[in-house]
C-alpha atoms as a printed R data frame, in Angstrom:
    type eleno elety resid chain resno       x       y       z
1   ATOM     1    CA   UNK     A     1  -0.232   0.310   0.035
2   ATOM     2    CA   UNK     A     2   0.659   3.095  -0.780
3   ATOM     3    CA   UNK     A     3   0.247   4.303   2.634
4   ATOM     4    CA   UNK     A     4   3.560   2.554   4.332
5   ATOM     5    CA   UNK     A     5   5.739   4.045   2.231
6   ATOM     6    CA   UNK     A     6   5.391   7.085   3.504
7   ATOM     7    CA   UNK     A     7   9.315   6.734   5.628
8   ATOM     8    CA   UNK     A     8  10.612   4.808   2.896
9   ATOM     9    CA   UNK     A     9   9.329   6.456  -0.509
10  ATOM    10    CA   UNK     A    10   8.547   4.819  -3.671
11  ATOM    11    CA   UNK     A    11  10.003   4.924  -7.146
12  ATOM    12    CA   UNK     A    12   6.895   6.287  -9.134
13  ATOM    13    CA   UNK     A    13   6.660   6.325 -12.581
14  ATOM    14    CA   UNK     A    14  10.173   7.734 -15.089
15  ATOM    15    CA   UNK     A    15  11.605   8.028 -12.133
16  ATOM    16    CA   UNK     A    16  15.026   5.676 -10.777
17  ATOM    17    CA   UNK     A    17  15.018   7.019  -6.724
18  ATOM    18    CA   UNK     A    18  12.251   6.276  -4.259
19  ATOM    19    CA   UNK     A    19  10.326   9.325  -3.774
20  ATOM    20    CA   UNK     A    20   8.095  11.015  -0.373
21  ATOM    21    CA   UNK     A    21   4.918  11.592  -0.877
22  ATOM    22    CA   UNK     A    22   3.148  13.688   1.973
23  ATOM    23    CA   UNK     A    23   0.412  12.185   4.317
24  ATOM    24    CA   UNK     A    24  -2.148  13.882   2.515
25  ATOM    25    CA   UNK     A    25  -1.302  12.922  -1.257
26  ATOM    26    CA   UNK     A    26  -1.095   9.462   0.143
27  ATOM    27    CA   UNK     A    27  -4.345   9.914   1.730
28  ATOM    28    CA   UNK     A    28  -6.026  11.264  -1.694
29  ATOM    29    CA   UNK     A    29  -4.239   7.941  -3.602
30  ATOM    30    CA   UNK     A    30  -6.182   6.304  -1.080
31  ATOM    31    CA   UNK     A    31  -9.669   7.983  -1.832
32  ATOM    32    CA   UNK     A    32  -9.200   8.240  -5.072
33  ATOM    33    CA   UNK     A    33  -7.734   3.828  -5.248
34  ATOM    34    CA   UNK     A    34 -12.301   3.113  -3.234
35  ATOM    35    CA   UNK     A    35 -13.548   5.539  -6.234
36  ATOM    36    CA   UNK     A    36 -12.397   4.683  -8.986
37  ATOM    37    CA   UNK     A    37 -11.866   0.988  -7.796
38  ATOM    38    CA   UNK     A    38  -7.841   1.780  -9.082
39  ATOM    39    CA   UNK     A    39  -4.486   0.218  -7.632
40  ATOM    40    CA   UNK     A    40  -3.093   2.944  -5.656
41  ATOM    41    CA   UNK     A    41  -0.064   2.786  -8.350
42  ATOM    42    CA   UNK     A    42  -2.176   3.548 -10.293
43  ATOM    43    CA   UNK     A    43  -3.931   7.000  -8.417
44  ATOM    44    CA   UNK     A    44  -0.782   7.978  -7.786
45  ATOM    45    CA   UNK     A    45   0.418   8.560 -11.303
46  ATOM    46    CA   UNK     A    46  -3.265  10.372 -11.969
47  ATOM    47    CA   UNK     A    47  -2.379  12.709  -8.993
48  ATOM    48    CA   UNK     A    48   0.797  14.064 -10.314
49  ATOM    49    CA   UNK     A    49  -1.191  14.403 -13.649
50  ATOM    50    CA   UNK     A    50  -2.831  16.476 -12.107
51  ATOM    51    CA   UNK     A    51  -1.154  18.963  -9.694
52  ATOM    52    CA   UNK     A    52   0.672  18.743 -13.516
53  ATOM    53    CA   UNK     A    53  -3.058  20.363 -14.977
54  ATOM    54    CA   UNK     A    54  -3.293  22.473 -11.924
55  ATOM    55    CA   UNK     A    55  -2.374  25.355 -13.977
56  ATOM    56    CA   UNK     A    56  -4.587  24.958 -16.776
57  ATOM    57    CA   UNK     A    57  -7.219  24.784 -14.366
58  ATOM    58    CA   UNK     A    58  -7.217  27.142 -11.737
59  ATOM    59    CA   UNK     A    59 -10.509  26.314 -10.040
60  ATOM    60    CA   UNK     A    60 -10.073  22.408 -10.057
61  ATOM    61    CA   UNK     A    61  -8.146  20.625  -6.917
62  ATOM    62    CA   UNK     A    62  -5.741  17.574  -8.293
63  ATOM    63    CA   UNK     A    63  -7.545  15.209  -7.235
64  ATOM    64    CA   UNK     A    64 -10.709  16.592  -9.480
65  ATOM    65    CA   UNK     A    65  -8.244  16.756 -12.781
66  ATOM    66    CA   UNK     A    66  -7.060  12.993 -11.111
67  ATOM    67    CA   UNK     A    67 -11.147  11.852 -11.783
68  ATOM    68    CA   UNK     A    68 -11.074  13.453 -15.621
69  ATOM    69    CA   UNK     A    69  -8.085  12.398 -16.010
70  ATOM    70    CA   UNK     A    70  -8.248   8.798 -15.816
71  ATOM    71    CA   UNK     A    71 -11.777   9.083 -17.731
72  ATOM    72    CA   UNK     A    72 -10.585  11.108 -21.117
73  ATOM    73    CA   UNK     A    73  -7.856   8.603 -20.795
74  ATOM    74    CA   UNK     A    74  -9.804   5.645 -21.341
75  ATOM    75    CA   UNK     A    75 -11.980   7.850 -24.391
76  ATOM    76    CA   UNK     A    76  -8.500   8.068 -25.770
77  ATOM    77    CA   UNK     A    77  -7.756   3.910 -24.761
78  ATOM    78    CA   UNK     A    78 -11.037   3.825 -27.229
79  ATOM    79    CA   UNK     A    79  -9.864   5.673 -29.852
80  ATOM    80    CA   UNK     A    80  -6.592   4.793 -30.328
81  ATOM    81    CA   UNK     A    81  -8.547   0.707 -30.944
82  ATOM    82    CA   UNK     A    82 -11.070   2.910 -32.768
83  ATOM    83    CA   UNK     A    83  -7.935   3.722 -35.349
84  ATOM    84    CA   UNK     A    84  -6.527   1.133 -35.151
85  ATOM    85    CA   UNK     A    85  -9.893  -1.098 -36.309
86  ATOM    86    CA   UNK     A    86  -9.689   1.528 -39.461
87  ATOM    87    CA   UNK     A    87  -6.239   1.208 -40.558
88  ATOM    88    CA   UNK     A    88  -7.667  -2.760 -41.314
89  ATOM    89    CA   UNK     A    89  -8.078  -2.813 -44.894
90  ATOM    90    CA   UNK     A    90 -11.788  -4.175 -46.302
91  ATOM    91    CA   UNK     A    91 -14.424  -3.241 -47.767
92  ATOM    92    CA   UNK     A    92 -15.271  -0.421 -46.999
93  ATOM    93    CA   UNK     A    93 -12.196   2.207 -47.187
94  ATOM    94    CA   UNK     A    94  -8.666   2.559 -47.351
95  ATOM    95    CA   UNK     A    95  -5.702   4.050 -45.592
96  ATOM    96    CA   UNK     A    96  -3.309   3.122 -48.135
97  ATOM    97    CA   UNK     A    97  -0.126   1.544 -45.254
98  ATOM    98    CA   UNK     A    98   2.653  -0.188 -45.868
99  ATOM    99    CA   UNK     A    99   1.850  -3.886 -46.325
100 ATOM   100    CA   UNK     A   100   3.691  -4.589 -43.257
101 ATOM   101    CA   UNK     A   101   1.728  -2.238 -41.504
102 ATOM   102    CA   UNK     A   102  -1.590  -3.396 -41.973
103 ATOM   103    CA   UNK     A   103  -0.423  -6.840 -41.436
104 ATOM   104    CA   UNK     A   104   0.693  -6.592 -38.278
105 ATOM   105    CA   UNK     A   105  -2.629  -4.023 -38.063
106 ATOM   106    CA   UNK     A   106  -4.748  -7.117 -38.780
107 ATOM   107    CA   UNK     A   107  -2.426  -9.812 -37.242
108 ATOM   108    CA   UNK     A   108  -3.702  -8.102 -33.430
109 ATOM   109    CA   UNK     A   109  -7.196  -5.961 -34.144
110 ATOM   110    CA   UNK     A   110  -8.136  -9.777 -35.384
111 ATOM   111    CA   UNK     A   111  -6.325 -11.123 -32.453
112 ATOM   112    CA   UNK     A   112  -8.666  -9.240 -29.862
113 ATOM   113    CA   UNK     A   113 -11.535 -10.434 -31.832
114 ATOM   114    CA   UNK     A   114 -11.043 -13.957 -31.344
115 ATOM   115    CA   UNK     A   115 -10.472 -12.881 -27.697
116 ATOM   116    CA   UNK     A   116 -14.158 -11.741 -27.028
117 ATOM   117    CA   UNK     A   117 -13.956  -7.646 -27.786
118 ATOM   118    CA   UNK     A   118 -17.107  -6.884 -28.910
119 ATOM   119    CA   UNK     A   119 -19.133  -8.405 -26.391
120 ATOM   120    CA   UNK     A   120 -16.706  -6.593 -23.865
121 ATOM   121    CA   UNK     A   121 -17.279  -3.218 -25.516
122 ATOM   122    CA   UNK     A   122 -20.460  -4.029 -24.964
123 ATOM   123    CA   UNK     A   123 -20.211  -5.157 -21.443
124 ATOM   124    CA   UNK     A   124 -18.105  -2.002 -21.421
125 ATOM   125    CA   UNK     A   125 -20.979   0.156 -21.901
126 ATOM   126    CA   UNK     A   126 -24.019  -1.714 -20.294
127 ATOM   127    CA   UNK     A   127 -21.554  -1.383 -17.021
128 ATOM   128    CA   UNK     A   128 -20.460   2.633 -17.406
129 ATOM   129    CA   UNK     A   129 -23.570   3.741 -17.731
130 ATOM   130    CA   UNK     A   130 -22.922   7.772 -17.842
131 ATOM   131    CA   UNK     A   131 -25.628   9.187 -15.356
132 ATOM   132    CA   UNK     A   132 -24.748   6.389 -12.399
133 ATOM   133    CA   UNK     A   133 -21.029   7.118 -13.386
134 ATOM   134    CA   UNK     A   134 -21.752  10.751 -12.093
135 ATOM   135    CA   UNK     A   135 -23.571   9.077  -8.940
136 ATOM   136    CA   UNK     A   136 -20.806   7.123  -8.081
137 ATOM   137    CA   UNK     A   137 -18.200   9.846  -7.715
138 ATOM   138    CA   UNK     A   138 -20.438  11.749  -5.276
139 ATOM   139    CA   UNK     A   139 -20.582   9.659  -3.522
140 ATOM   140    CA   UNK     A   140 -17.560   9.344  -3.536
141 ATOM   141    CA   UNK     A   141 -16.690  12.932  -2.801
142 ATOM   142    CA   UNK     A   142 -15.032  13.445  -7.139
143 ATOM   143    CA   UNK     A   143 -17.085  15.784  -8.778
144 ATOM   144    CA   UNK     A   144 -16.158  19.405  -8.159
145 ATOM   145    CA   UNK     A   145 -18.849  22.336  -9.406
146 ATOM   146    CA   UNK     A   146 -20.630  22.340 -12.795
147 ATOM   147    CA   UNK     A   147 -17.832  22.777 -15.428
148 ATOM   148    CA   UNK     A   148 -16.535  19.319 -13.973
149 ATOM   149    CA   UNK     A   149 -19.095  17.667 -14.045
150 ATOM   150    CA   UNK     A   150 -20.408  19.278 -17.612
151 ATOM   151    CA   UNK     A   151 -16.191  18.262 -18.473
152 ATOM   152    CA   UNK     A   152 -17.076  14.640 -17.120
153 ATOM   153    CA   UNK     A   153 -20.169  14.046 -18.994
154 ATOM   154    CA   UNK     A   154 -18.879  14.725 -21.512
155 ATOM   155    CA   UNK     A   155 -15.803  12.251 -21.363
156 ATOM   156    CA   UNK     A   156 -17.926   9.511 -20.741
157 ATOM   157    CA   UNK     A   157 -20.233   9.535 -22.317
158 ATOM   158    CA   UNK     A   158 -17.514   9.841 -25.344
159 ATOM   159    CA   UNK     A   159 -15.938   7.225 -23.960
160 ATOM   160    CA   UNK     A   160 -18.813   5.410 -24.565
161 ATOM   161    CA   UNK     A   161 -19.611   6.687 -28.334
162 ATOM   162    CA   UNK     A   162 -15.961   5.715 -28.913
163 ATOM   163    CA   UNK     A   163 -16.399   2.128 -27.829
164 ATOM   164    CA   UNK     A   164 -19.476   1.834 -29.573
165 ATOM   165    CA   UNK     A   165 -17.659   2.998 -33.209
166 ATOM   166    CA   UNK     A   166 -15.220   0.222 -33.005
167 ATOM   167    CA   UNK     A   167 -18.098  -1.841 -34.117
168 ATOM   168    CA   UNK     A   168 -19.485   0.460 -36.817
169 ATOM   169    CA   UNK     A   169 -16.042   0.660 -38.095
170 ATOM   170    CA   UNK     A   170 -15.490  -3.394 -38.084
171 ATOM   171    CA   UNK     A   171 -18.897  -4.070 -39.635
172 ATOM   172    CA   UNK     A   172 -18.124  -1.325 -42.190
173 ATOM   173    CA   UNK     A   173 -14.875  -3.234 -43.244
174 ATOM   174    CA   UNK     A   174 -15.809  -6.833 -42.386
175 ATOM   175    CA   UNK     A   175 -18.266  -7.831 -41.581
176 ATOM   176    CA   UNK     A   176 -19.341  -9.303 -37.852
177 ATOM   177    CA   UNK     A   177 -19.734 -13.000 -37.579
178 ATOM   178    CA   UNK     A   178 -23.329 -14.798 -36.748
179 ATOM   179    CA   UNK     A   179 -21.915 -14.857 -32.630
180 ATOM   180    CA   UNK     A   180 -21.177 -11.457 -32.187
181 ATOM   181    CA   UNK     A   181 -24.136 -10.347 -34.657
182 ATOM   182    CA   UNK     A   182 -26.343 -12.182 -32.622
183 ATOM   183    CA   UNK     A   183 -25.328 -10.289 -29.207
184 ATOM   184    CA   UNK     A   184 -25.149  -6.535 -30.847
185 ATOM   185    CA   UNK     A   185 -28.632  -7.072 -31.738
186 ATOM   186    CA   UNK     A   186 -29.697  -8.088 -28.757
187 ATOM   187    CA   UNK     A   187 -27.596  -5.620 -26.595
188 ATOM   188    CA   UNK     A   188 -29.737  -2.514 -29.042
189 ATOM   189    CA   UNK     A   189 -33.045  -4.381 -28.211
190 ATOM   190    CA   UNK     A   190 -32.745  -4.382 -24.138
191 ATOM   191    CA   UNK     A   191 -30.119  -1.177 -24.084
192 ATOM   192    CA   UNK     A   192 -31.670   1.009 -26.749
193 ATOM   193    CA   UNK     A   193 -31.209   4.730 -25.515
194 ATOM   194    CA   UNK     A   194 -32.488   8.117 -25.740
195 ATOM   195    CA   UNK     A   195 -32.021  11.071 -25.237
196 ATOM   196    CA   UNK     A   196 -34.283  13.716 -23.147
197 ATOM   197    CA   UNK     A   197 -35.924  14.664 -26.365
198 ATOM   198    CA   UNK     A   198 -36.223  11.299 -27.220
199 ATOM   199    CA   UNK     A   199 -33.724  11.026 -30.677
200 ATOM   200    CA   UNK     A   200 -31.206   8.142 -30.579
201 ATOM   201    CA   UNK     A   201 -27.553   8.234 -28.434
202 ATOM   202    CA   UNK     A   202 -24.647   8.369 -30.679
203 ATOM   203    CA   UNK     A   203 -23.556   4.813 -29.487
204 ATOM   204    CA   UNK     A   204 -27.005   3.071 -30.639
205 ATOM   205    CA   UNK     A   205 -27.357   4.343 -33.331
206 ATOM   206    CA   UNK     A   206 -23.497   3.444 -33.505
207 ATOM   207    CA   UNK     A   207 -24.064  -0.040 -33.711
208 ATOM   208    CA   UNK     A   208 -27.691  -0.037 -35.206
209 ATOM   209    CA   UNK     A   209 -25.795   1.211 -38.348
210 ATOM   210    CA   UNK     A   210 -23.215  -1.956 -37.553
211 ATOM   211    CA   UNK     A   211 -25.422  -4.110 -37.309
212 ATOM   212    CA   UNK     A   212 -26.975  -2.839 -40.822
213 ATOM   213    CA   UNK     A   213 -23.947  -3.051 -42.972
214 ATOM   214    CA   UNK     A   214 -23.717  -6.638 -41.395
215 ATOM   215    CA   UNK     A   215 -26.654  -8.105 -43.038
216 ATOM   216    CA   UNK     A   216 -25.902  -6.339 -45.919
217 ATOM   217    CA   UNK     A   217 -28.658  -6.615 -48.212
218 ATOM   218    CA   UNK     A   218 -27.580  -5.037 -51.159
219 ATOM   219    CA   UNK     A   219 -27.386  -8.040 -54.389
220 ATOM   220    CA   UNK     A   220 -26.063 -10.760 -53.789
221 ATOM   221    CA   UNK     A   221 -22.818 -12.174 -56.436
222 ATOM   222    CA   UNK     A   222 -21.250 -15.810 -55.798
223 ATOM   223    CA   UNK     A   223 -18.173 -13.088 -54.735
224 ATOM   224    CA   UNK     A   224 -20.242 -11.651 -52.333
225 ATOM   225    CA   UNK     A   225 -18.158 -10.448 -48.365
226 ATOM   226    CA   UNK     A   226 -22.449 -10.245 -47.207
227 ATOM   227    CA   UNK     A   227 -22.106 -12.600 -44.093
228 ATOM   228    CA   UNK     A   228 -27.211 -13.773 -45.645
229 ATOM   229    CA   UNK     A   229 -24.731 -15.719 -47.945
230 ATOM   230    CA   UNK     A   230 -24.252 -18.292 -45.732
231 ATOM   231    CA   UNK     A   231 -27.786 -19.951 -44.666
232 ATOM   232    CA   UNK     A   232 -26.077 -20.470 -41.105
233 ATOM   233    CA   UNK     A   233 -26.259 -16.688 -40.608
234 ATOM   234    CA   UNK     A   234 -29.818 -16.087 -41.841
235 ATOM   235    CA   UNK     A   235 -31.762 -19.108 -40.208
236 ATOM   236    CA   UNK     A   236 -30.211 -17.679 -36.467
237 ATOM   237    CA   UNK     A   237 -30.464 -14.491 -37.413
238 ATOM   238    CA   UNK     A   238 -34.323 -14.826 -38.919
239 ATOM   239    CA   UNK     A   239 -34.947 -17.156 -34.971
240 ATOM   240    CA   UNK     A   240 -33.837 -14.059 -33.010
241 ATOM   241    CA   UNK     A   241 -36.105 -11.904 -34.425
242 ATOM   242    CA   UNK     A   242 -38.442 -14.302 -34.010
243 ATOM   243    CA   UNK     A   243 -38.278 -15.193 -30.753
244 ATOM   244    CA   UNK     A   244 -38.035 -11.768 -29.650
245 ATOM   245    CA   UNK     A   245 -40.533 -10.152 -31.421
């Protein structure tokens, strides 16, 4: 635990010698770890990063900035994943990259898909509700003024939207496998989200369009990549629709 290192110091990322942390800092680390359910060492890095950004946000504390950086970091990771998926060669666009780079990206993203990428994304979307996240942070006294709240809401919302766009980008280039298509279909039917005006929210819209691309109904040819050429796919999709109607 970070608290036990007050006398001996702790080696922080990017440093070789131990650094002694003030008592107040270690207390903030523990609180942040409890609220965000993160490793204490990760929270140390977040708080130090928050300190560095204080001049840009004079109305916030390093703790509030650390919370914001946590969610912004998640959004950035999702954006990186989206870019990697977009770099795959497929039926809709091409980045015109060198073949060896395309092979590396394709191999990496294919491994992610084989490890259950789509299901993991859907799980995050279910478990990361914007309102519930803000309520959890409020209970842990990790939400500041109205500006901080709005920034948190935007970061969490963009994180969700970007993850859904990963699924959409994949389906644009390569149709989703049958099992993943069924998972997305079930998710959209069960967790369709709308805003206050009754419009479909961006994450739901992205997943819906992923379904549209995966069940592409364009005229089929012998070399068509559409899953609609697979009789098992069409039977399973039709059965799912009948059972859920």
